[in-house]
Coordinates of C-alpha atoms (C1' of nucleotides) in Angstrom, one line a residue:
Chain A
M155 CA -10.3 -5.0 -36.9
T156 CA -11.6 -4.4 -33.4
V157 CA -10.2 -5.1 -30.0
P158 CA -9.9 -8.9 -29.8
P159 CA -12.4 -10.6 -27.4
T160 CA -9.5 -12.1 -25.4
A161 CA -8.5 -8.6 -24.4
G162 CA -8.9 -7.9 -20.7
L163 CA -11.3 -5.1 -20.1
V164 CA -10.2 -3.5 -16.9
P165 CA -11.9 -0.9 -14.8
V166 CA -9.6 2.1 -14.5
T167 CA -9.4 4.7 -11.8
V168 CA -7.3 7.8 -11.2
D169 CA -5.9 8.7 -7.7
I170 CA -4.4 12.0 -6.9
V171 CA -1.7 12.7 -4.4
A172 CA -2.0 16.4 -3.8
L173 CA 0.9 17.7 -1.8
T174 CA 1.4 21.1 -0.2
V175 CA 3.4 22.7 2.6
L176 CA 1.3 23.9 5.6
N177 CA 2.9 25.2 8.8
G178 CA 6.3 24.1 7.7
E179 CA 5.2 20.5 7.2
L180 CA 4.5 18.4 4.1
N181 CA 0.8 17.7 3.9
V182 CA -1.3 15.5 1.7
L183 CA -4.9 15.9 0.7
L184 CA -7.0 13.0 1.9
V185 CA -10.7 12.2 2.0
R186 CA -12.8 9.9 4.2
R187 CA -14.5 7.3 2.2
L188 CA -18.3 7.2 2.2
L189 CA -18.7 3.9 0.4
E190 CA -17.3 0.3 0.7
P191 CA -14.7 -0.9 0.4
F192 CA -12.8 0.8 3.2
A193 CA -15.8 3.0 4.1
G194 CA -14.9 5.4 6.8
D195 CA -11.2 5.1 6.1
L196 CA -8.9 7.8 4.9
A197 CA -7.9 7.6 1.2
L198 CA -6.5 9.6 -1.6
P199 CA -9.1 11.4 -3.7
G200 CA -9.9 9.6 -6.9
G201 CA -12.4 7.5 -8.8
F202 CA -13.3 5.8 -12.0
V203 CA -12.4 7.3 -15.4
L204 CA -15.5 8.1 -17.4
P205 CA -15.9 7.2 -21.1
N206 CA -14.4 9.7 -23.4
E207 CA -12.3 11.3 -20.7
T208 CA -8.5 11.7 -20.6
L209 CA -6.6 10.7 -17.5
P210 CA -5.6 14.3 -16.4
A211 CA -9.2 15.4 -17.0
A212 CA -10.5 12.5 -14.8
A213 CA -8.0 13.4 -12.1
L214 CA -9.0 17.1 -12.1
R215 CA -12.7 16.2 -12.1
E216 CA -12.4 13.8 -9.2
L217 CA -10.3 16.2 -7.2
D218 CA -12.9 18.9 -7.7
E219 CA -15.8 16.6 -6.9
E220 CA -14.4 15.1 -3.7
T221 CA -12.3 18.0 -2.3
G222 CA -13.4 21.2 -4.1
I223 CA -9.7 21.9 -4.9
V224 CA -9.2 23.4 -8.4
P225 CA -5.7 24.0 -9.5
P226 CA -3.5 26.1 -10.3
G227 CA -0.7 23.7 -9.3
H228 CA 1.4 21.3 -11.2
L229 CA -0.3 18.0 -12.2
E230 CA 1.7 15.1 -13.6
Q231 CA 1.2 11.4 -13.9
L232 CA 3.0 9.4 -11.2
R233 CA 2.7 5.8 -12.2
T234 CA 0.1 3.0 -12.7
Y235 CA -0.7 0.5 -10.0
G236 CA -2.4 -2.9 -10.3
P237 CA -4.4 -4.5 -11.6
L238 CA -3.9 -7.4 -9.2
D239 CA -4.0 -7.6 -5.4
R240 CA -4.9 -4.0 -4.6
D241 CA -8.7 -3.8 -4.5
P242 CA -11.0 -6.3 -2.8
R243 CA -13.5 -5.7 -5.7
G244 CA -11.2 -7.4 -8.1
P245 CA -8.6 -6.4 -10.7
I246 CA -8.7 -2.6 -11.0
L247 CA -6.0 -0.4 -12.5
S248 CA -5.2 2.9 -10.9
V249 CA -3.3 5.6 -12.6
A250 CA -1.8 7.8 -9.8
H251 CA -1.2 11.5 -10.3
L252 CA 0.9 13.9 -8.4
L253 CA -0.3 17.5 -7.8
L254 CA 1.9 20.1 -6.2
A255 CA -0.3 22.9 -5.1
P256 CA -0.2 26.1 -2.9
A257 CA -1.9 25.7 0.5
D258 CA -4.2 28.7 0.1
R259 CA -7.4 26.7 -0.8
I260 CA -9.7 25.1 1.8
P261 CA -10.9 21.6 0.9
Q262 CA -14.6 21.0 0.8
A263 CA -15.8 17.4 1.0
G264 CA -18.2 16.2 -1.8
G265 CA -19.1 13.3 -3.9
D266 CA -18.2 10.0 -2.3
A267 CA -16.2 11.7 0.4
T268 CA -17.5 12.7 3.9
E269 CA -14.4 14.7 4.8
A270 CA -11.6 16.3 2.9
G271 CA -8.6 17.9 4.4
W272 CA -4.8 18.4 4.5
H273 CA -3.0 15.9 6.7
P274 CA 0.7 16.1 7.7
V275 CA 2.4 13.1 6.2
S276 CA 4.5 12.5 9.3
T277 CA 1.5 11.5 11.4
L278 CA -0.6 9.3 9.2
G279 CA -2.2 6.0 10.1
A280 CA -3.3 3.4 7.6
L281 CA -4.8 4.4 4.3
A282 CA -7.3 2.5 2.1
F283 CA -6.2 0.2 -0.7
D284 CA -2.5 0.6 -1.6
H285 CA -2.6 4.3 -1.1
A286 CA 0.2 4.3 1.5
T287 CA 2.5 2.9 -1.2
I288 CA 1.3 5.4 -3.7
L289 CA 1.8 8.2 -1.3
N290 CA 5.4 7.1 -0.6
D291 CA 6.2 7.0 -4.3
A292 CA 4.7 10.4 -4.7
I293 CA 6.8 11.9 -1.9
E294 CA 9.9 10.3 -3.4
R295 CA 9.1 11.8 -6.8
A296 CA 8.5 15.2 -5.3
R297 CA 11.8 15.1 -3.4
N298 CA 13.7 14.3 -6.6
K299 CA 11.8 16.6 -8.8
I300 CA 12.4 19.8 -6.9
E301 CA 16.2 19.2 -7.2
Y302 CA 16.3 19.8 -10.9
S303 CA 13.1 21.7 -11.6
P304 CA 11.5 24.9 -10.3
L305 CA 8.4 23.0 -9.3
A306 CA 8.8 23.9 -5.6
A307 CA 7.5 27.3 -6.5
T308 CA 4.2 25.9 -7.5
M309 CA 3.7 25.1 -3.8
C310 CA 4.0 28.7 -2.9
P311 CA 1.6 31.6 -3.5
A312 CA 1.9 33.5 -6.7
E313 CA 4.3 35.9 -5.0
F314 CA 6.6 34.5 -2.3
T315 CA 9.8 35.2 -0.4
I316 CA 12.9 33.2 -0.7
A317 CA 12.3 32.1 2.9
E318 CA 8.8 30.7 1.9
L319 CA 10.4 28.8 -0.9
R320 CA 13.1 27.5 1.4
A321 CA 10.4 26.3 3.8
V322 CA 9.0 24.2 0.9
Y323 CA 12.4 22.6 0.3
E324 CA 12.9 21.9 4.0
A325 CA 9.4 20.4 4.4
V326 CA 9.7 18.2 1.3
W327 CA 13.2 17.0 1.9
G328 CA 12.8 16.8 5.7
Q329 CA 16.1 18.5 6.3
N330 CA 17.3 22.0 7.0
V331 CA 18.9 24.2 4.3
D332 CA 21.3 27.0 5.0
P333 CA 19.3 30.2 4.4
R334 CA 22.2 32.2 3.1
N335 CA 23.5 29.8 0.6
F336 CA 20.0 28.9 -0.5
H337 CA 19.2 32.6 -1.2
R338 CA 22.3 32.9 -3.3
K339 CA 21.6 29.7 -5.2
I340 CA 18.0 30.5 -6.0
T341 CA 18.5 34.1 -7.0
G342 CA 21.7 33.1 -8.9
T343 CA 20.0 30.4 -11.0
P344 CA 18.8 31.9 -14.3
G345 CA 15.2 31.2 -15.1
F346 CA 14.0 30.4 -11.6
V347 CA 12.6 33.5 -9.9
T348 CA 12.5 37.2 -10.7
S349 CA 12.0 40.0 -8.2
T350 CA 8.7 41.8 -8.1
G351 CA 10.3 44.8 -6.5
K352 CA 7.8 44.6 -3.7
R353 CA 8.6 43.6 -0.1
G354 CA 6.6 41.4 2.1
G355 CA 6.3 42.8 5.6
G356 CA 4.4 41.0 8.4
G357 CA 6.8 39.2 10.7
T358 CA 9.6 40.6 12.7
G359 CA 12.9 41.3 11.1
R360 CA 13.9 42.9 7.9
P361 CA 11.1 42.6 5.3
A362 CA 11.9 40.1 2.5
E363 CA 11.8 40.8 -1.2
L364 CA 8.9 39.2 -3.0
F365 CA 9.6 37.0 -6.0
R366 CA 7.6 35.2 -8.6
V367 CA 8.5 32.4 -11.1
A368 CA 10.5 33.8 -14.0
D369 CA 8.7 34.9 -17.1
G370 CA 8.2 32.4 -19.8
I371 CA 9.1 29.6 -17.5
S372 CA 6.8 26.6 -17.5
P373 CA 7.7 24.9 -14.3
H374 CA 6.5 21.7 -16.0
D375 CA 9.6 21.3 -18.2
A376 CA 12.1 23.8 -17.1
V377 CA 15.4 22.4 -15.9
L378 CA 17.8 23.7 -13.3
Y379 CA 21.4 23.2 -14.2
P380 CA 23.3 22.6 -12.1
P381 CA 20.7 21.0 -9.9
L382 CA 20.0 21.9 -6.3
L383 CA 21.2 18.7 -4.7
R384 CA 20.0 17.8 -1.2
R385 CA 22.6 16.3 1.1
S386 CA 23.0 12.6 0.8
M387 CA 21.7 10.7 3.8
Chain B
M1373 CA -20.2 -3.4 -3.3
T1374 CA -18.9 -4.0 -6.8
V1375 CA -17.5 -1.7 -9.5
P1376 CA -20.2 0.8 -10.4
P1377 CA -21.8 0.3 -13.8
T1378 CA -20.8 3.8 -14.8
A1379 CA -17.2 2.8 -14.5
G1380 CA -15.4 2.9 -17.8
L1381 CA -14.1 -0.6 -18.7
V1382 CA -11.0 0.1 -20.8
P1383 CA -8.9 -2.3 -22.9
V1384 CA -5.4 -2.2 -21.5
T1385 CA -2.2 -2.9 -23.4
V1386 CA 1.4 -3.0 -22.5
D1387 CA 4.1 -1.7 -24.8
I1388 CA 7.8 -2.3 -24.3
V1389 CA 10.6 0.1 -25.3
A1390 CA 13.7 -2.2 -25.2
L1391 CA 16.9 -0.3 -25.6
T1392 CA 20.4 -1.5 -26.1
V1393 CA 23.7 -0.3 -27.5
L1394 CA 24.8 -1.9 -30.8
N1395 CA 27.9 -0.8 -32.8
G1396 CA 28.2 2.3 -30.6
E1397 CA 24.6 3.4 -31.3
L1398 CA 21.4 3.4 -29.3
N1399 CA 19.0 0.8 -30.7
V1400 CA 15.4 0.0 -30.0
L1401 CA 13.6 -3.3 -30.5
L1402 CA 10.8 -3.0 -33.1
V1403 CA 8.4 -5.4 -34.7
R1404 CA 6.6 -5.2 -38.0
R1405 CA 2.9 -5.5 -37.4
L1406 CA 1.0 -8.4 -39.0
L1407 CA -2.5 -7.1 -38.2
E1408 CA -4.5 -4.0 -38.6
P1409 CA -4.4 -1.3 -37.6
F1410 CA -1.0 -0.2 -38.9
A1411 CA -0.4 -3.6 -40.5
G1412 CA 3.0 -3.7 -42.1
D1413 CA 4.3 -0.7 -40.0
L1414 CA 7.0 -0.8 -37.4
A1415 CA 5.9 -0.7 -33.8
L1416 CA 7.0 -1.3 -30.3
P1417 CA 6.4 -4.9 -29.2
G1418 CA 3.3 -5.1 -27.0
G1419 CA -0.2 -6.3 -26.7
F1420 CA -3.3 -6.7 -24.5
V1421 CA -3.0 -7.6 -20.8
L1422 CA -4.7 -10.9 -20.1
P1423 CA -7.1 -11.5 -17.2
N1424 CA -5.2 -12.3 -13.9
E1425 CA -1.9 -10.9 -15.2
T1426 CA 0.2 -8.2 -13.7
L1427 CA 1.6 -5.4 -15.9
P1428 CA 5.3 -6.5 -15.8
A1429 CA 4.2 -10.2 -16.5
A1430 CA 2.3 -9.0 -19.5
A1431 CA 5.2 -7.0 -20.7
L1432 CA 7.6 -9.9 -20.4
R1433 CA 5.2 -12.3 -22.1
E1434 CA 4.5 -10.0 -25.1
L1435 CA 8.2 -9.4 -25.4
D1436 CA 8.9 -13.1 -25.5
E1437 CA 6.0 -13.9 -27.9
E1438 CA 6.8 -11.2 -30.4
T1439 CA 10.6 -11.0 -30.3
G1440 CA 11.9 -14.0 -28.5
I1441 CA 13.8 -11.7 -26.2
V1442 CA 13.9 -13.0 -22.6
P1443 CA 15.6 -10.7 -20.1
P1444 CA 18.0 -10.4 -18.0
G1445 CA 17.8 -6.7 -18.2
H1446 CA 16.2 -4.0 -16.3
L1447 CA 12.4 -3.6 -16.7
E1448 CA 10.6 -0.7 -15.3
Q1449 CA 7.3 1.0 -15.9
L1450 CA 7.6 4.1 -18.0
R1451 CA 4.2 5.8 -18.0
T1452 CA 0.6 5.3 -19.2
Y1453 CA -0.7 6.7 -22.4
G1454 CA -4.3 7.3 -23.5
P1455 CA -7.0 6.3 -23.5
L1456 CA -8.1 8.9 -26.1
D1457 CA -6.8 9.7 -29.5
R1458 CA -4.1 7.1 -29.8
D1459 CA -5.7 4.0 -31.4
P1460 CA -8.1 4.0 -34.3
R1461 CA -10.0 1.1 -32.7
G1462 CA -11.1 3.4 -29.9
P1463 CA -10.1 4.3 -26.4
I1464 CA -7.3 2.0 -25.3
L1465 CA -4.9 2.5 -22.5
S1466 CA -1.3 1.6 -22.9
V1467 CA 1.1 1.1 -20.0
A1468 CA 4.6 1.6 -21.5
H1469 CA 7.6 -0.1 -20.1
L1470 CA 11.3 0.5 -20.5
L1471 CA 13.7 -2.4 -20.8
L1472 CA 17.5 -1.9 -20.8
A1473 CA 19.1 -5.0 -22.1
P1474 CA 22.5 -6.3 -23.3
A1475 CA 22.7 -6.6 -27.1
D1476 CA 23.8 -10.3 -27.1
R1477 CA 20.4 -11.8 -28.0
I1478 CA 19.0 -12.1 -31.5
P1479 CA 15.4 -11.2 -31.9
Q1480 CA 13.1 -13.9 -33.4
A1481 CA 9.7 -12.7 -34.8
G1482 CA 6.6 -14.4 -33.5
G1483 CA 3.0 -13.9 -32.6
D1484 CA 1.5 -10.9 -34.3
A1485 CA 4.9 -9.8 -35.6
T1486 CA 6.4 -10.6 -39.0
E1487 CA 9.8 -9.1 -38.2
A1488 CA 11.6 -8.3 -35.0
G1489 CA 14.9 -6.6 -34.8
W1490 CA 17.1 -3.8 -33.4
H1491 CA 16.9 -0.5 -35.1
P1492 CA 19.2 2.5 -34.5
V1493 CA 17.0 5.3 -33.0
S1494 CA 18.8 7.9 -35.1
T1495 CA 17.4 6.6 -38.5
L1496 CA 13.8 5.8 -37.7
G1497 CA 10.8 6.6 -39.9
A1498 CA 7.3 6.7 -38.6
L1499 CA 6.0 4.3 -36.0
A1500 CA 2.5 2.9 -35.4
F1501 CA 0.1 4.5 -32.9
D1502 CA 1.8 7.0 -30.7
H1503 CA 4.9 4.9 -30.4
A1504 CA 7.3 7.6 -31.5
T1505 CA 6.2 9.7 -28.6
I1506 CA 6.6 6.7 -26.2
L1507 CA 10.0 6.0 -27.6
N1508 CA 11.1 9.6 -27.1
D1509 CA 9.9 9.6 -23.5
A1510 CA 11.8 6.3 -22.9
I1511 CA 15.0 7.6 -24.3
E1512 CA 14.7 10.7 -22.1
R1513 CA 14.1 8.5 -19.1
A1514 CA 17.1 6.4 -19.9
R1515 CA 19.3 9.4 -20.3
N1516 CA 18.4 10.7 -16.9
K1517 CA 18.4 7.3 -15.2
I1518 CA 22.0 6.4 -16.0
E1519 CA 23.1 9.6 -14.4
Y1520 CA 22.3 8.5 -10.9
S1521 CA 21.9 4.8 -11.1
P1522 CA 24.3 2.0 -12.2
L1523 CA 21.7 0.9 -14.8
A1524 CA 24.0 1.5 -17.8
A1525 CA 25.7 -1.7 -16.8
T1526 CA 22.6 -3.7 -17.6
M1527 CA 23.2 -2.8 -21.2
C1528 CA 26.6 -4.5 -21.1
P1529 CA 27.5 -8.2 -21.0
A1530 CA 27.9 -9.8 -17.6
E1531 CA 31.6 -8.9 -17.7
F1532 CA 32.6 -5.7 -19.4
T1533 CA 35.4 -3.2 -19.7
I1534 CA 35.2 0.4 -18.6
A1535 CA 35.4 1.3 -22.3
E1536 CA 32.4 -0.8 -23.1
L1537 CA 30.5 0.9 -20.3
R1538 CA 31.6 4.3 -21.6
A1539 CA 30.3 3.4 -25.0
V1540 CA 26.9 2.9 -23.4
Y1541 CA 26.9 6.3 -21.9
E1542 CA 28.1 7.9 -25.1
A1543 CA 25.5 6.2 -27.2
V1544 CA 22.6 7.0 -24.8
W1545 CA 23.6 10.6 -24.1
G1546 CA 24.8 11.2 -27.7
Q1547 CA 27.9 13.0 -26.5
N1548 CA 31.5 12.0 -25.9
V1549 CA 32.9 11.4 -22.5
D1550 CA 36.5 11.8 -21.5
P1551 CA 37.9 8.2 -21.2
R1552 CA 40.4 9.1 -18.4
N1553 CA 38.0 11.0 -16.2
F1554 CA 35.2 8.4 -16.8
H1555 CA 37.5 5.6 -15.8
R1556 CA 38.4 7.3 -12.5
K1557 CA 34.8 8.3 -11.8
I1558 CA 33.4 4.7 -12.4
T1559 CA 36.1 2.8 -10.5
G1560 CA 36.1 5.4 -7.7
T1561 CA 32.3 5.2 -7.1
P1562 CA 31.7 2.7 -4.4
G1563 CA 29.1 0.1 -5.2
F1564 CA 29.2 0.4 -9.0
V1565 CA 31.7 -2.1 -10.4
T1566 CA 34.2 -4.5 -9.0
S1567 CA 37.2 -6.0 -10.9
T1568 CA 37.1 -9.6 -11.9
G1569 CA 40.9 -9.7 -12.1
K1570 CA 40.6 -10.9 -15.7
R1571 CA 41.6 -8.9 -18.7
G1572 CA 39.8 -8.7 -22.0
G1573 CA 42.1 -9.0 -25.0
G1574 CA 40.9 -8.7 -28.6
G1575 CA 41.5 -5.3 -30.0
T1576 CA 44.7 -3.4 -30.4
G1577 CA 46.2 -1.6 -27.5
R1578 CA 46.7 -2.6 -23.9
P1579 CA 44.1 -5.1 -22.8
A1580 CA 41.5 -3.7 -20.5
E1581 CA 40.5 -5.0 -17.1
L1582 CA 37.1 -6.8 -16.9
F1583 CA 34.5 -5.6 -14.4
R1584 CA 31.1 -6.7 -13.3
V1585 CA 28.5 -4.9 -11.3
A1586 CA 29.4 -4.8 -7.6
D1587 CA 28.1 -7.6 -5.3
G1588 CA 24.8 -7.1 -3.6
I1589 CA 23.9 -4.2 -5.9
S1590 CA 20.4 -4.3 -7.4
P1591 CA 20.8 -1.9 -10.2
H1592 CA 17.1 -1.3 -9.8
D1593 CA 17.3 0.8 -6.7
A1594 CA 21.0 1.6 -6.1
V1595 CA 21.9 5.2 -6.2
L1596 CA 25.1 6.9 -7.3
Y1597 CA 26.1 9.8 -5.2
P1598 CA 27.3 12.1 -6.4
P1599 CA 25.7 11.5 -9.7
L1600 CA 27.5 11.2 -13.0
L1601 CA 26.1 14.4 -14.7
R1602 CA 26.2 14.8 -18.4
R1603 CA 27.2 18.2 -19.7
S1604 CA 24.4 20.6 -20.1
M1605 CA 23.5 21.3 -23.7
Chain C
dA1247 C1' 59.7 1.0 -33.9
dC1248 C1' 55.2 2.6 -34.0
dA1249 C1' 50.2 2.9 -33.3
dA1250 C1' 46.6 2.4 -30.2
dA1251 C1' 44.0 1.9 -26.2
dA1252 C1' 44.3 1.5 -20.9
dG1253 C1' 45.2 3.7 -16.9
dT1254 C1' 47.6 7.5 -13.6
dG1255 C1' 49.1 12.1 -12.1
dT1256 C1' 48.4 16.8 -11.9
dT1257 C1' 46.6 21.4 -12.6
dC1258 C1' 42.9 24.5 -12.8
dC1259 C1' 38.4 26.0 -11.9
dT1260 C1' 33.6 25.8 -10.5
dC1261 C1' 30.7 25.4 -7.0
dA1262 C1' 28.9 23.7 -2.4
dT1263 C1' 29.7 24.6 2.5
dA1264 C1' 30.4 27.1 6.4
dC1265 C1' 30.2 31.1 8.7
dA1266 C1' 31.4 36.2 9.8
dC1267 C1' 29.1 40.2 9.1
dC1268 C1' 26.0 44.0 7.7
dC1269 C1' 20.9 45.6 6.8
dA1270 C1' 16.1 46.8 8.0
dT1271 C1' 12.4 46.2 10.5
dG1272 C1' 9.3 45.3 15.1
dT1273 C1' 9.1 45.7 20.1
Chain D
dA177 C1' 18.7 49.1 22.6
dC178 C1' 17.9 44.7 21.3
dA179 C1' 16.0 40.7 18.9
dT180 C1' 14.9 38.7 14.6
dG181 C1' 15.0 37.4 10.2
dG182 C1' 17.0 39.2 5.3
dG183 C1' 20.8 39.4 2.6
dT184 C1' 26.2 39.9 1.2
dG185 C1' 31.1 38.7 1.5
dT186 C1' 34.6 35.4 1.8
dA187 C1' 37.6 31.4 3.0
dT188 C1' 37.9 26.5 2.5
dG189 C1' 37.5 22.1 0.3
dA190 C1' 35.5 18.5 -2.8
dG191 C1' 35.0 17.2 -7.1
dG192 C1' 34.7 18.0 -12.4
dA193 C1' 37.3 19.2 -16.7
dA194 C1' 41.3 19.2 -19.3
dC195 C1' 45.4 17.1 -20.5
dA196 C1' 50.4 15.4 -20.0
dC197 C1' 52.3 11.2 -19.3
dT198 C1' 53.2 6.2 -18.5
dT199 C1' 51.8 1.3 -19.4
dT200 C1' 50.8 -2.7 -22.2
dT201 C1' 49.5 -4.8 -26.0
dG202 C1' 49.2 -5.8 -31.6
dT203 C1' 51.5 -5.1 -36.0

DNA sequence: ACAAAAGTGTTCCTCATACACCCATGT
DNA sequence: ACATGGGTGTATGAGGAACACTTTTGT
């Protein structure tokens, strides 16, 4: 038996919401579209899934092609949008992905993109397609996710101070966190961070201890218990 | 501009994980497949998305066709599986959905299904395709979801006792919950349940007060704060 | 009278919050 | 010396866990 002829064959794309924290602000990776529809507009990087390609492979390929960004970082599926009323070309399904990445790589435009760069999410204009909706869902997911998983650390360099990690939480949540209590909570949560022994100088004030994510922890599925709840709003 | 010819056109299906609580146990709605592949095996209800159909519409249609179950209940998208290595017919994408429903409807097989019925999740054999994986993901989602949303109430009849609601939590979480503290927590959480004034007799012991979900609450997006955390395990 | 389930009161303890205070560095 | 950020100690309060106890029904 094969696929019945009544089955809808649907073009499938992947879109990637890559988030990072830059200058204390939550930023998203956007490209400027070269082609119609929405040529010249800002959009999430993404494109059509190729035959014999998995969804995460397509997401990573499109991200590399259009922005030059190659993880490390945490990639997970967000949700699927469509197929109706989201693309002027017709019914197209988009499987959106969320990537949490450190901010140390510089985007390089390529493929169907004329520009690629990080944009603060607080000052965005309109985006192509339904990408504004997808972005909002992605931010909401990220806000929830860092409460009960160590994923915030994937938006920091390999070695980071507690203050850098706190800046991630503050940027993602959009609210301030008490530095003293945050420090205790993070260092007191087993399986989150371990000290490297080193200290990071640089700024004024006492140099902070450098940490990395705890050994054997896959930020993908580790769980913080009790979670690090943000204040209700 | 149209969809480029290189774009992979992929057959897209929806699968539905319908969960309910029956006899104090978490149950899933399964059908026995009439057609190949996996003819004669148990599977999640589902099927191909039709042209000009949204994903939730396809999910509800397939559910009705194969099992006769028509919500009410809470339907949400779970995640998308595929397109590789999950269907012997070739690359097929499946958008899985989660339905939390009360147990008061009797499934009626139809369409491509020869049987339709509720099955306790604790005593399942193999399922067709990757449906065992999808089911596990759905249960995990349900377990998390009822912690911070009033969705457990959608698995109860329109009017229910606190004990019935507690049975839902115990079945989904697979752990006992203290009846006294649970009662206080539920009735003390604003925007969860409101009393109907009525009392439900029936069993032995003092008759329990009947509740319904609070007015103006859409269980879809209401949030419980603080959440009702299950014990860590 | 007794069993059984509903519902309330109370105690204990964990943990979040708030903030005083000390530490280590740059200027 | 002083400013600045890192890090520790500690008091207070909210809420979860545990459980004694009362209430209201069926048998």
